[in-house]
């Protein structure tokens, strides 16, 4: 797992996450996009070059990351996704988790949190491989 898509409208936060990913793994590619339409285009054009997605819950508008998460789950159901947010309100968390992301990261991000997500992503991929065999 070494190719990531970061969907984050805050350029500084996107760069922080990219730096953390570089510390946790040796990524071959990190694609950063800042809005829903660019993310969808990246998924259409480069889904074969993406191993996992880190998705901001409030990309351009409150909770619009849920719409993109639904799109991903419908069109790329095996793609690992971690939601990134400062939202910790119970109802929001329940709503997001009903769409089954692999992880839910509360800002501020840390190396430990990102490593945990990467482990969850790897476990998801292992389960998919086991199912296929």
Short mmCIF file of C-alpha atoms in Angstrom, two decimals:
data_model
loop_
_atom_site.label_atom_id
_atom_site.label_comp_id
_atom_site.label_asym_id
_atom_site.label_seq_id
_atom_site.Cartn_x
_atom_site.Cartn_y
_atom_site.Cartn_z
CA UNK A 1 0.00 0.00 0.00
CA UNK A 2 1.85 3.03 -1.24
CA UNK A 3 -0.51 5.19 -3.31
CA UNK A 4 -2.90 7.53 -1.52
CA UNK A 5 -5.59 10.05 -2.34
CA UNK A 6 -6.01 12.89 0.17
CA UNK A 7 -9.29 14.79 -0.15
CA UNK A 8 -8.88 17.89 2.01
CA UNK A 9 -9.78 21.53 1.31
CA UNK A 10 -7.27 22.89 3.82
CA UNK A 11 -3.93 22.87 1.99
CA UNK A 12 -1.93 22.94 5.22
CA UNK A 13 -3.85 19.98 6.65
CA UNK A 14 -3.38 18.07 3.37
CA UNK A 15 0.36 18.70 3.51
CA UNK A 16 0.56 17.67 7.19
CA UNK A 17 -1.20 14.41 6.34
CA UNK A 18 1.13 13.85 3.38
CA UNK A 19 4.14 14.40 5.67
CA UNK A 20 2.75 11.94 8.23
CA UNK A 21 2.18 9.36 5.47
CA UNK A 22 5.79 9.82 4.38
CA UNK A 23 6.90 9.09 7.96
CA UNK A 24 4.67 6.00 8.26
CA UNK A 25 5.37 4.45 4.89
CA UNK A 26 7.35 5.13 1.75
CA UNK A 27 4.51 6.22 -0.56
CA UNK A 28 5.05 5.93 -4.27
CA UNK A 29 2.36 8.54 -4.91
CA UNK A 30 0.21 10.97 -2.95
CA UNK A 31 -2.55 12.72 -4.86
CA UNK A 32 -4.05 15.74 -3.08
CA UNK A 33 -7.38 17.24 -4.13
CA UNK A 34 -9.42 19.95 -2.47
CA UNK A 35 -13.02 19.44 -3.59
CA UNK A 36 -15.62 16.77 -4.31
CA UNK A 37 -15.69 17.10 -8.11
CA UNK A 38 -11.90 16.88 -8.40
CA UNK A 39 -11.93 13.86 -6.08
CA UNK A 40 -14.54 12.10 -8.22
CA UNK A 41 -12.53 12.86 -11.34
CA UNK A 42 -9.37 11.49 -9.68
CA UNK A 43 -11.24 8.33 -8.73
CA UNK A 44 -12.48 7.87 -12.29
CA UNK A 45 -9.14 8.67 -13.92
CA UNK A 46 -6.73 7.13 -11.40
CA UNK A 47 -8.57 4.56 -9.28
CA UNK A 48 -6.12 1.90 -10.44
CA UNK A 49 -3.31 4.10 -9.02
CA UNK A 50 -4.93 4.61 -5.60
CA UNK A 51 -4.61 2.12 -2.74
CA UNK A 52 -6.46 4.10 -0.05
CA UNK A 53 -8.23 7.39 0.59
CA UNK A 54 -8.08 9.89 3.43
CA UNK A 55 -11.28 11.94 3.18
CA UNK A 56 -12.12 15.15 5.02
CA UNK A 57 -15.72 15.00 6.26
CA UNK A 58 -16.35 18.71 5.66
CA UNK A 59 -14.62 19.23 2.32
CA UNK A 60 -16.40 22.27 0.97
CA UNK A 61 -19.59 22.23 3.02
CA UNK A 62 -20.61 20.60 6.30
CA UNK A 63 -20.77 16.80 5.98
CA UNK A 64 -20.34 16.77 2.17
CA UNK A 65 -17.67 14.09 2.62
CA UNK A 66 -20.49 11.64 3.38
CA UNK A 67 -21.78 12.09 -0.16
CA UNK A 68 -18.33 11.35 -1.57
CA UNK A 69 -17.94 8.38 0.78
CA UNK A 70 -21.25 7.00 -0.55
CA UNK A 71 -19.98 7.47 -4.11
CA UNK A 72 -16.75 5.63 -3.28
CA UNK A 73 -18.55 2.75 -1.54
CA UNK A 74 -20.92 2.38 -4.50
CA UNK A 75 -18.31 2.59 -7.28
CA UNK A 76 -15.18 1.25 -5.54
CA UNK A 77 -16.55 -0.90 -2.70
CA UNK A 78 -13.19 -2.45 -1.81
CA UNK A 79 -11.34 0.89 -1.59
CA UNK A 80 -10.19 1.59 1.99
CA UNK A 81 -11.32 5.00 3.25
CA UNK A 82 -10.50 6.90 6.44
CA UNK A 83 -12.67 9.88 7.36
CA UNK A 84 -10.78 12.85 8.80
CA UNK A 85 -12.71 15.37 10.87
CA UNK A 86 -12.99 17.44 14.01
CA UNK A 87 -16.59 16.24 14.36
CA UNK A 88 -17.07 14.07 17.43
CA UNK A 89 -20.80 14.62 17.97
CA UNK A 90 -22.47 11.23 18.43
CA UNK A 91 -25.11 11.69 15.72
CA UNK A 92 -22.51 12.74 13.14
CA UNK A 93 -20.25 9.82 14.03
CA UNK A 94 -23.17 7.36 13.72
CA UNK A 95 -24.18 8.83 10.35
CA UNK A 96 -20.64 8.53 8.99
CA UNK A 97 -20.06 5.04 10.39
CA UNK A 98 -23.29 3.83 8.75
CA UNK A 99 -21.41 4.27 5.43
CA UNK A 100 -18.68 1.91 6.70
CA UNK A 101 -15.38 3.74 6.33
CA UNK A 102 -12.40 1.72 7.53
CA UNK A 103 -11.47 4.41 10.05
CA UNK A 104 -12.63 7.69 11.60
CA UNK A 105 -9.78 10.03 12.53
CA UNK A 106 -10.39 12.99 14.82
CA UNK A 107 -8.16 16.02 14.19
CA UNK A 108 -5.49 16.83 15.13
CA UNK A 109 -3.79 14.07 13.21
CA UNK A 110 -0.79 12.18 14.52
CA UNK A 111 1.62 9.54 13.29
CA UNK A 112 -0.05 7.05 15.64
CA UNK A 113 -3.55 7.72 14.25
CA UNK A 114 -2.39 7.43 10.64
CA UNK A 115 -0.44 4.22 11.38
CA UNK A 116 -3.61 2.77 12.93
CA UNK A 117 -5.54 3.63 9.76
CA UNK A 118 -2.88 2.03 7.58
CA UNK A 119 -3.13 -1.17 9.67
CA UNK A 120 -6.91 -1.16 9.27
CA UNK A 121 -6.48 -0.67 5.52
CA UNK A 122 -4.06 -3.60 5.32
CA UNK A 123 -6.45 -5.80 7.32
CA UNK A 124 -9.28 -4.90 4.95
CA UNK A 125 -7.16 -5.77 1.93
CA UNK A 126 -6.10 -9.08 3.52
CA UNK A 127 -9.74 -10.01 4.15
CA UNK A 128 -10.61 -9.23 0.52
CA UNK A 129 -7.72 -11.36 -0.73
CA UNK A 130 -8.77 -14.22 1.57
CA UNK A 131 -12.36 -14.01 0.30
CA UNK A 132 -11.16 -14.16 -3.30
CA UNK A 133 -9.17 -17.35 -2.71
#
